[in-house]
Coordinates of C-alpha atoms in Angstrom, one line a residue:
Chain A
X1 CA 113.3 97.7 141.7
X2 CA 110.1 95.9 142.5
X3 CA 109.0 98.6 144.9
X4 CA 109.6 101.3 142.3
X5 CA 107.6 99.4 139.8
X6 CA 104.7 99.1 142.2
X7 CA 104.7 102.8 142.8
X8 CA 104.7 103.6 139.2
X9 CA 101.9 101.3 138.4
X10 CA 99.8 102.8 141.2
X11 CA 100.4 106.3 139.8
X12 CA 99.4 105.1 136.4
X13 CA 96.6 102.9 137.6
X14 CA 97.5 100.1 135.2
X15 CA 100.4 97.8 134.8
X16 CA 100.1 97.7 131.1
X17 CA 97.8 99.3 128.5
X18 CA 97.5 99.8 124.8
X19 CA 96.3 103.0 123.3
X20 CA 94.7 103.1 119.8
X21 CA 96.9 100.2 118.7
X22 CA 96.8 99.3 115.0
X23 CA 98.7 96.4 113.5
X24 CA 99.4 95.7 109.8
X25 CA 100.7 92.6 108.0
X26 CA 101.8 94.4 104.8
X27 CA 98.6 96.0 103.5
X28 CA 96.3 93.9 105.7
X29 CA 95.2 95.5 108.9
X30 CA 95.0 92.8 111.5
X31 CA 94.2 95.0 114.5
X32 CA 92.0 98.1 114.6
X33 CA 92.4 100.8 117.2
X34 CA 92.7 98.6 120.3
X35 CA 92.7 100.4 123.6
X36 CA 92.8 98.0 126.6
X37 CA 94.0 98.3 130.2
X38 CA 95.6 95.5 132.3
X39 CA 95.5 95.9 136.0
X40 CA 98.3 94.7 138.1
X41 CA 98.0 91.2 139.6
X42 CA 94.9 90.3 137.6
X43 CA 94.3 87.8 134.9
X44 CA 92.8 89.1 131.7
X45 CA 91.5 86.7 129.2
X46 CA 91.5 87.5 125.4
X47 CA 88.8 85.5 123.7
X48 CA 87.3 85.4 120.2
X49 CA 87.1 83.1 117.1
X50 CA 90.2 82.0 115.2
X51 CA 91.8 84.8 113.2
X52 CA 90.2 87.6 115.3
X53 CA 93.6 89.0 116.2
X54 CA 93.9 88.0 119.8
X55 CA 97.2 86.3 119.4
X56 CA 98.5 89.0 117.2
X57 CA 97.5 91.5 119.9
X58 CA 99.2 89.4 122.6
X59 CA 102.4 89.3 120.5
X60 CA 102.4 93.1 120.2
X61 CA 102.7 93.3 124.0
X62 CA 106.3 92.0 124.1
X63 CA 107.1 93.0 120.5
X64 CA 107.3 89.4 119.3
X65 CA 105.8 90.6 116.0
X66 CA 109.0 92.5 115.4
X67 CA 110.2 89.2 113.9
X68 CA 107.8 89.5 111.0
X69 CA 109.5 91.7 108.4
X70 CA 106.5 93.2 106.7
X71 CA 104.6 94.1 109.9
X72 CA 103.9 97.6 111.1
X73 CA 102.5 99.0 114.4
X74 CA 100.7 102.2 115.1
X75 CA 99.6 103.5 118.4
X76 CA 101.1 102.9 121.9
X77 CA 101.6 100.1 124.3
X78 CA 102.5 101.4 127.8
X79 CA 104.3 99.3 130.4
X80 CA 104.4 101.2 133.7
X81 CA 103.7 104.3 131.7
X82 CA 106.5 103.8 129.3
X83 CA 105.8 103.3 125.6
X84 CA 107.4 99.9 124.6
X85 CA 107.5 101.0 120.9
X86 CA 109.6 104.0 121.7
X87 CA 112.7 103.7 119.5
X88 CA 115.0 104.2 122.4
X89 CA 113.5 101.2 124.3
X90 CA 115.6 98.1 124.5
X91 CA 113.5 95.1 123.2
X92 CA 115.7 92.7 125.1
X93 CA 115.0 94.4 128.4
X94 CA 111.3 94.6 127.5
X95 CA 111.1 90.9 127.0
X96 CA 112.8 90.2 130.3
X97 CA 110.0 92.1 132.0
X98 CA 107.2 90.7 129.9
X99 CA 107.5 86.9 129.7
X100 CA 105.7 84.7 127.3
X101 CA 104.4 81.2 127.2
X102 CA 103.5 79.7 123.9
X103 CA 100.8 77.6 122.5
X104 CA 102.9 74.6 121.9
X105 CA 105.4 73.7 124.7
X106 CA 108.8 74.7 123.3
X107 CA 111.5 73.5 125.7
X108 CA 115.0 73.8 124.4
X109 CA 116.8 70.6 123.7
X110 CA 118.7 70.9 126.9
X111 CA 118.4 69.5 130.4
X112 CA 115.5 70.5 132.6
X113 CA 117.6 72.8 134.8
X114 CA 119.4 74.3 131.8
X115 CA 116.0 75.2 130.4
X116 CA 115.1 77.2 133.5
X117 CA 118.6 78.7 133.8
X118 CA 118.6 79.8 130.2
X119 CA 117.1 83.3 130.8
X120 CA 119.5 83.8 133.7
X121 CA 122.5 82.8 131.6
X122 CA 121.6 85.1 128.8
X123 CA 121.2 87.8 131.4
X124 CA 124.9 87.3 132.2
X125 CA 124.4 85.6 135.6
X126 CA 127.2 83.1 136.2
X127 CA 126.9 82.5 140.0
X128 CA 126.2 78.7 140.2
X129 CA 124.6 78.6 143.6
X130 CA 122.4 81.5 142.7
X131 CA 121.3 79.8 139.5
X132 CA 120.6 76.6 141.3
X133 CA 118.4 78.3 143.8
X134 CA 116.6 80.3 141.2
X135 CA 116.0 77.1 139.2
X136 CA 114.5 75.3 142.2
X137 CA 112.4 78.4 143.2
X138 CA 111.0 78.8 139.6
X139 CA 110.2 75.1 139.3
X140 CA 108.4 75.3 142.6
X141 CA 106.4 78.3 141.5
X142 CA 105.4 76.4 138.4
X143 CA 104.3 73.4 140.5
X144 CA 106.8 71.2 138.8
X145 CA 109.6 70.8 141.3
X146 CA 108.3 67.7 143.0
X147 CA 108.0 65.9 139.6
X148 CA 111.4 66.8 138.2
X149 CA 113.7 67.3 141.2
X150 CA 115.4 63.9 140.6
X151 CA 115.8 64.4 136.9
X152 CA 117.1 68.0 136.6
X153 CA 119.9 66.8 134.4
X154 CA 117.7 64.8 132.1
X155 CA 116.6 66.2 128.7
X156 CA 113.6 68.3 128.9
X157 CA 112.2 66.6 125.9
X158 CA 111.6 63.5 127.9
X159 CA 108.9 65.2 130.0
X160 CA 105.2 64.9 129.2
X161 CA 103.4 67.7 127.3
X162 CA 101.9 69.1 130.5
X163 CA 105.2 69.0 132.3
X164 CA 106.9 70.6 129.3
X165 CA 104.4 73.5 129.4
X166 CA 104.9 74.0 133.1
X167 CA 108.7 73.9 132.5
X168 CA 108.2 76.7 129.9
X169 CA 106.3 78.7 132.6
X170 CA 109.1 78.1 135.1
X171 CA 111.6 79.2 132.5
X172 CA 109.6 82.4 132.0
X173 CA 109.3 83.0 135.7
X174 CA 113.0 82.5 136.3
X175 CA 113.8 85.9 134.8
X176 CA 111.3 87.5 137.2
X177 CA 109.0 89.2 134.7
X178 CA 106.3 91.6 135.9
X179 CA 103.8 90.5 133.2
X180 CA 103.2 87.0 131.8
X181 CA 101.7 86.6 128.4
X182 CA 100.1 83.2 127.7
X183 CA 99.1 82.2 124.2
X184 CA 96.6 79.4 124.5
X185 CA 98.9 77.6 127.0
X186 CA 96.7 74.6 127.4
X187 CA 95.4 74.1 123.9
X188 CA 97.8 71.2 123.2
X189 CA 97.3 69.5 126.5
X190 CA 95.0 66.9 127.9
X191 CA 92.3 67.8 130.5
X192 CA 94.3 66.9 133.6
X193 CA 97.4 68.8 132.4
X194 CA 95.0 71.7 131.5
X195 CA 93.6 71.7 135.0
X196 CA 97.1 71.9 136.5
X197 CA 98.0 74.9 134.3
X198 CA 94.8 76.6 135.4
X199 CA 95.5 76.1 139.0
X200 CA 98.9 77.4 138.4
X201 CA 97.5 80.6 136.8
X202 CA 95.4 81.1 139.9
X203 CA 98.4 80.9 142.1
X204 CA 100.6 83.1 139.9
X205 CA 98.3 86.0 139.8
X206 CA 99.2 86.9 143.3
X207 CA 102.5 88.1 142.0
X208 CA 102.2 88.6 138.3
X209 CA 100.0 90.4 135.8
X210 CA 98.7 87.7 133.5
X211 CA 97.3 88.1 130.0
X212 CA 96.0 84.9 128.5
X213 CA 94.7 84.1 125.0
X214 CA 92.3 81.2 125.1
X215 CA 90.0 79.4 122.7
X216 CA 88.0 77.9 125.5
X217 CA 85.3 80.1 127.0
X218 CA 85.1 77.8 130.1
X219 CA 88.8 78.4 130.6
X220 CA 88.4 82.1 130.4
X221 CA 85.5 82.0 132.8
X222 CA 87.5 79.8 135.3
X223 CA 90.8 81.6 135.3
X224 CA 90.3 85.3 134.5
X225 CA 89.2 88.4 136.4
X226 CA 88.6 90.4 133.2
X227 CA 87.7 89.3 129.7
X228 CA 88.1 91.0 126.4
X229 CA 86.3 89.8 123.3
X230 CA 87.9 90.3 120.0
X231 CA 86.3 89.9 116.6
X232 CA 87.7 90.6 113.1
X233 CA 90.7 92.5 114.5
X234 CA 88.5 94.8 116.7
X235 CA 88.0 94.8 120.4
X236 CA 84.2 94.4 120.8
X237 CA 83.7 94.3 124.5
X238 CA 85.8 94.2 127.6
X239 CA 84.9 94.0 131.3
X240 CA 84.7 91.9 134.4
X241 CA 84.6 88.3 133.5
X242 CA 81.4 87.7 135.4
X243 CA 79.7 90.5 133.6
X244 CA 80.9 89.5 130.2
X245 CA 79.7 86.0 130.6
X246 CA 76.4 86.7 132.3
X247 CA 75.3 90.1 131.1
X248 CA 77.3 91.1 128.0
X249 CA 76.3 94.6 126.7
X250 CA 76.5 93.7 123.1
X251 CA 74.6 91.2 121.0
X252 CA 77.8 90.0 119.2
X253 CA 79.5 89.1 122.5
X254 CA 76.5 87.2 123.7
X255 CA 76.2 85.3 120.4
X256 CA 79.8 84.2 120.6
X257 CA 79.7 83.3 124.3
X258 CA 76.6 81.3 123.9
X259 CA 78.2 79.4 121.0
X260 CA 76.0 80.8 118.2
X261 CA 79.1 81.5 116.1
X262 CA 82.9 81.1 116.2
Chain B
X18 CA 87.8 46.3 84.4
X19 CA 88.9 46.5 87.9
X20 CA 90.9 43.4 87.4
X21 CA 92.6 44.8 84.4
X22 CA 93.6 47.9 86.4
X23 CA 94.9 45.6 89.2
X24 CA 97.0 43.7 86.7
X25 CA 98.4 47.0 85.4
X26 CA 99.3 48.2 88.8
X27 CA 101.0 44.9 89.5
X28 CA 103.0 45.1 86.3
X29 CA 104.1 48.6 87.1
X30 CA 105.1 47.6 90.5
X31 CA 107.2 44.7 89.2
X32 CA 108.8 46.9 86.6
X33 CA 109.9 49.4 89.2
X34 CA 111.1 46.7 91.4
X35 CA 113.3 45.3 88.6
X36 CA 114.7 48.7 87.8
X37 CA 115.5 49.4 91.5
X38 CA 117.1 45.9 91.9
X39 CA 119.1 46.4 88.7
X40 CA 120.7 49.6 89.9
X41 CA 121.5 48.2 93.3
X42 CA 122.7 45.0 91.7
X43 CA 125.1 46.7 89.3
X44 CA 126.6 48.8 92.1
X45 CA 127.0 45.7 94.1
X46 CA 128.7 43.9 91.2
X47 CA 131.2 46.8 90.8
X48 CA 132.0 46.4 94.4
X49 CA 132.6 42.6 94.0
X50 CA 134.8 43.4 91.0
X51 CA 136.8 45.9 93.0
X52 CA 137.5 43.3 95.7
X53 CA 138.2 40.5 93.2
X54 CA 140.8 42.6 91.4
X55 CA 142.3 44.0 94.5
X56 CA 142.6 41.1 96.8
X57 CA 145.1 39.0 94.7
X58 CA 147.7 41.6 95.7
X59 CA 147.8 40.2 99.2
X60 CA 149.4 37.0 97.9
X61 CA 152.5 39.2 97.2
X62 CA 152.4 41.8 99.9
X63 CA 150.9 41.4 103.4
X64 CA 148.0 43.8 104.2
X65 CA 150.2 45.2 106.9
X66 CA 153.1 46.0 104.6
X67 CA 150.6 47.4 102.0
X68 CA 148.9 49.8 104.4
X69 CA 151.9 50.8 106.5
X70 CA 154.7 50.5 104.0
X71 CA 156.4 53.8 103.6
X72 CA 157.5 53.4 99.9
X73 CA 155.4 53.4 96.8
X74 CA 157.7 52.4 93.9
X75 CA 155.3 50.2 91.9
X76 CA 157.5 50.1 88.8
X77 CA 160.9 49.5 90.5
X78 CA 162.4 46.0 90.5
X79 CA 161.5 44.6 93.0
X80 CA 158.5 46.9 93.4
X81 CA 157.4 48.5 96.7
X82 CA 153.7 48.6 97.3
X83 CA 153.4 50.7 100.5
X84 CA 150.5 53.1 100.3
X85 CA 151.1 54.7 103.7
X86 CA 152.3 58.0 102.1
X87 CA 149.2 58.0 99.9
X88 CA 146.9 57.4 102.8
X89 CA 148.5 60.2 104.8
X90 CA 148.3 62.5 101.8
X91 CA 144.6 61.8 101.4
X92 CA 144.0 62.3 105.1
X93 CA 146.1 65.5 105.4
X94 CA 144.5 67.0 102.3
X95 CA 141.0 66.1 103.5
X96 CA 141.7 67.3 107.0
X97 CA 143.2 70.6 105.9
X98 CA 140.4 71.2 103.4
X99 CA 137.8 70.6 106.2
X100 CA 139.7 73.1 108.4
X101 CA 139.2 75.6 105.7
X102 CA 135.7 74.5 104.4
X103 CA 133.9 73.9 107.7
X104 CA 134.1 77.4 109.2
X105 CA 133.4 79.0 105.8
X106 CA 130.5 76.6 104.9
X107 CA 128.8 76.6 108.3
X108 CA 129.1 80.4 108.8
X109 CA 127.7 81.0 105.4
X110 CA 124.9 78.7 106.2
X111 CA 124.1 80.5 109.4
X112 CA 124.3 83.8 107.6
X113 CA 121.9 82.6 104.9
X114 CA 119.4 81.0 107.2
X115 CA 119.4 83.5 110.1
X116 CA 121.0 86.8 109.3
X117 CA 120.7 87.6 105.6
X118 CA 117.6 89.5 104.5
X119 CA 115.3 87.3 102.4
X120 CA 116.4 89.2 99.2
X121 CA 120.1 88.6 99.8
X122 CA 119.5 85.0 100.7
X123 CA 117.6 84.5 97.5
X124 CA 120.6 85.6 95.5
X125 CA 123.4 84.1 97.5
X126 CA 121.9 80.7 98.0
X127 CA 121.7 79.7 94.3
X128 CA 125.2 81.2 93.8
X129 CA 126.7 78.9 96.5
X130 CA 124.9 76.0 95.0
X131 CA 126.2 76.9 91.6
X132 CA 129.7 76.4 92.9
X133 CA 128.8 72.8 93.3
X134 CA 128.1 72.7 89.5
X135 CA 131.7 73.8 88.7
X136 CA 133.3 70.8 87.0
X137 CA 136.2 69.6 89.1
X138 CA 138.6 69.9 86.2
X139 CA 137.8 73.6 86.1
X140 CA 138.7 73.9 89.7
X141 CA 141.8 71.9 89.1
X142 CA 142.8 74.1 86.2
X143 CA 142.2 77.2 88.3
X144 CA 144.5 75.7 91.0
X145 CA 147.2 75.0 88.5
X146 CA 147.2 78.2 86.6
X147 CA 146.3 80.8 89.2
X148 CA 146.8 79.4 92.7
X149 CA 150.0 77.4 92.1
X150 CA 152.1 80.3 90.7
X151 CA 150.7 82.6 93.4
X152 CA 151.8 80.2 96.2
X153 CA 155.1 79.6 94.5
X154 CA 155.9 83.3 94.4
X155 CA 154.5 84.3 97.7
X156 CA 156.1 81.6 99.8
X157 CA 159.2 81.1 97.6
X158 CA 158.4 77.4 97.1
X159 CA 159.9 74.9 94.6
X160 CA 156.4 74.1 93.4
X161 CA 153.0 75.6 93.9
X162 CA 151.4 72.2 93.2
X163 CA 151.3 70.9 96.8
X164 CA 149.2 69.7 99.8
X165 CA 148.0 73.2 100.6
X166 CA 146.9 74.0 97.1
X167 CA 145.0 70.7 96.8
X168 CA 143.3 71.3 100.2
X169 CA 142.3 74.8 99.2
X170 CA 140.8 73.5 95.9
X171 CA 139.0 70.7 97.7
X172 CA 137.7 73.2 100.2
X173 CA 136.1 75.1 97.3
X174 CA 134.5 71.9 96.2
X175 CA 133.1 70.9 99.6
X176 CA 131.9 74.3 100.7
X177 CA 128.7 74.1 98.6
X178 CA 127.8 70.7 100.1
X179 CA 128.5 71.7 103.6
X180 CA 126.8 75.1 103.2
X181 CA 123.6 74.0 101.6
X182 CA 123.1 71.0 103.9
X183 CA 123.9 73.0 107.0
X184 CA 121.6 75.7 105.8
X185 CA 118.8 73.2 105.6
X186 CA 119.6 72.1 109.1
X187 CA 119.7 75.6 110.6
X188 CA 116.6 76.6 108.7
X189 CA 114.5 73.7 109.9
X190 CA 115.0 74.5 113.6
X191 CA 111.4 75.2 114.7
X192 CA 110.4 78.8 115.0
X193 CA 109.0 77.9 118.4
X194 CA 112.5 77.4 119.8
X195 CA 113.7 80.6 118.4
X196 CA 110.8 82.6 119.7
X197 CA 111.1 80.9 123.1
X198 CA 114.6 82.1 123.4
X199 CA 113.9 85.6 122.2
X200 CA 110.9 85.8 124.6
X201 CA 113.3 85.2 127.5
X202 CA 115.2 88.3 126.6
X203 CA 118.0 86.6 124.6
X204 CA 119.4 88.6 121.7
X205 CA 119.3 87.2 118.2
X206 CA 123.0 86.4 118.5
X207 CA 122.6 84.5 121.8
X208 CA 119.7 82.6 120.3
X209 CA 121.8 81.5 117.4
X210 CA 124.7 80.4 119.6
X211 CA 122.8 78.8 122.4
X212 CA 119.7 77.4 120.8
X213 CA 119.8 77.2 117.0
X214 CA 123.3 75.8 116.6
X215 CA 122.9 73.1 119.3
X216 CA 119.5 72.2 117.9
X217 CA 120.9 71.8 114.4
X218 CA 124.3 70.2 115.3
X219 CA 123.4 66.8 114.0
X220 CA 122.4 68.2 110.6
X221 CA 125.5 70.3 110.5
X222 CA 127.7 67.3 111.4
X223 CA 126.2 65.2 108.6
X224 CA 126.8 68.0 106.2
X225 CA 130.4 68.3 107.3
X226 CA 131.0 64.6 106.9
X227 CA 129.4 64.4 103.5
X228 CA 131.5 67.3 102.4
X229 CA 134.6 65.6 103.7
X230 CA 133.6 62.4 102.0
X231 CA 133.3 64.3 98.8
X232 CA 136.8 65.7 99.3
X233 CA 138.5 62.4 100.0
X234 CA 137.1 60.7 96.9
X235 CA 137.7 63.6 94.6
X236 CA 140.2 62.7 91.9
X237 CA 140.7 65.2 89.2
X238 CA 141.6 68.1 91.5
X239 CA 144.2 66.2 93.5
X240 CA 145.6 64.7 90.3
X241 CA 146.1 68.2 88.9
X242 CA 147.2 70.2 91.9
X243 CA 148.6 68.0 94.6
X244 CA 152.0 67.6 93.0
X245 CA 152.0 63.8 92.8
X246 CA 155.0 63.0 95.0
X247 CA 154.5 59.7 96.8
X248 CA 156.3 60.8 99.9
X249 CA 155.2 61.4 103.5
X250 CA 154.8 65.2 103.5
X251 CA 157.0 67.2 105.9
X252 CA 155.2 70.5 105.6
X253 CA 152.0 72.0 104.3
X254 CA 153.8 73.0 101.1
X255 CA 155.2 69.6 100.1
X256 CA 153.8 67.9 97.0
X257 CA 151.7 64.8 97.8
X258 CA 150.0 62.0 96.0
X259 CA 146.5 61.2 97.5
X260 CA 145.0 57.8 96.9
X261 CA 142.6 58.7 94.0
X262 CA 145.4 60.6 92.2
X263 CA 147.6 57.6 92.3
X264 CA 145.0 55.3 90.9
X265 CA 144.1 57.7 88.1
X266 CA 147.7 58.5 87.1
X267 CA 148.9 54.9 87.1
X268 CA 146.0 52.8 85.9
X269 CA 146.8 53.4 82.2
X270 CA 150.4 52.2 82.5
X271 CA 149.8 49.3 84.8
X272 CA 150.0 46.0 82.9
X273 CA 146.6 44.2 83.0
X274 CA 146.4 41.8 85.9
X275 CA 149.9 42.5 86.9
X276 CA 151.0 43.2 90.4
X277 CA 150.8 46.9 89.9
X278 CA 147.3 46.6 88.6
X279 CA 146.2 44.6 91.6
X280 CA 147.9 47.1 93.9
X281 CA 145.9 50.0 92.3
X282 CA 142.7 48.1 92.9
X283 CA 143.7 47.4 96.4
X284 CA 144.2 51.1 96.8
X285 CA 140.7 51.5 95.5
X286 CA 139.4 49.2 98.2
X287 CA 141.1 51.4 100.8
X288 CA 139.6 54.5 99.4
X289 CA 136.2 52.8 99.2
X290 CA 136.4 51.8 102.8
X291 CA 137.2 55.4 103.8
X292 CA 134.3 56.9 101.9
X293 CA 132.1 54.1 103.2
X294 CA 133.1 54.9 106.7
X295 CA 132.4 58.6 106.3
X296 CA 129.0 57.8 104.9
X297 CA 128.1 55.3 107.6
X298 CA 129.1 57.9 110.3
X299 CA 127.0 60.6 108.6
X300 CA 124.1 58.2 108.4
X301 CA 124.5 57.2 112.1
X302 CA 124.7 60.7 113.3
X303 CA 121.6 61.8 111.4
X304 CA 119.6 58.9 112.7
X305 CA 120.8 58.8 116.3
X306 CA 120.8 62.5 116.9
X307 CA 117.8 63.3 114.9
X308 CA 117.0 66.9 114.8
X309 CA 115.0 67.7 117.8
X310 CA 111.9 69.8 117.2
X311 CA 109.2 71.2 119.3
X312 CA 107.6 68.9 121.8
X313 CA 105.7 66.1 120.2
X314 CA 102.7 65.4 122.3

């Protein structure tokens, strides 16, 4: 499965891409004609002021916006060359391949290990030893295993905010997605917990394609390979993170990055 | 000027304090009265004989004051009505909070709550005139006024309580939890079963217990449709005489401060203790297992 996916993405050039994506909340157009490519095993940061559409865009990539009844999407989002908005596509399968970590840690009111096992269980996996192994593996990948290995059966709500967020990452990794979407994963955390999450992103990009929305320019500069700047529902500029932060092509980008607005 | 305002605020505060104390005080005095009028019975009958005695013949000579059949009747009727009302109420709540389109929910929700506004005498009347003959004919019974009929009518009365409180509980499960589950590739249905219901179980339990407490204390309906026989029921279709029905039916004919009168008040104490217990349990659950939300940082 993984081999096949790799081949496909090579042929295509990109793991995921959007083509002329428009998004509407009722009559309000929140996204205008966004075309953006995401390379395999790279971190792409989406930056921009509040309300610029970066979170909305992120939520289009795993069709989380489907939950909003009055929303409408135009254009295409391709995952390994396949349009995820194709009516024949199974949303549940899509979300298993494109994992998501939310702004606020949202562990389920269950034990630590049940949180991680959740995705496997809804996938119909019942083999206990397999689940146990996968739970350990995922917690290790999320750099949480050492801290929770003695309290796997305790409630996840007893963990600290930073631990909860890493638990949510572990939970997402357990279903072995190809792409990981992160919506301001560190905005509710203290600096030390934030640093841990950033280190984790660094390590995870060896195996995953990561797209992260962030409010913090420093964070974008630290963790990402590419950066896309959104403003008023439009994609203003996109490129190598170094270039965007040192020699942006457009004045608007420069103004935002240097803190003149936003 | 400032001083004047201060005095005014003080006066208002004391006024509200007095009103609040008065309401609590009156309720408390009613409770004292209940106990004062009920306890003298135990000079004649031991609490044990009263609670576990199998015969309730308050007007015979000598009278029998055993309320065991009445307690059983109340418990059976309440239990059976919960068996009917809980699935209906909770499933309606889940439907309204999770599955129904906003437009449907907008119509159905007030309708369900309207059910709560039906006077119990109307429900009792419905049970007497429509349900009783139906049961009698369908099952070939001696009377349609029986345990089952009473439970059914009480279920109608507790469904609105159970449904609207459960709906609140289900609705207030944070979107974050729901999205977290969906983002892991769970279907909507799996999300409801595995995340939303467990997260709202304390609210739902509270709703169920409050619904049951309403059913056990309800008087008019059981007076009208339970059949009124103070016997230990042998089947679902036997007529029964729950505690409140017994009090309401006999109070008028019991001689003031006679043994029968005391016995009815003592029955009231038992009923009071039941509803008190239900409410304490509901309160305990809602505090101890407070609805868990998103992580608080």
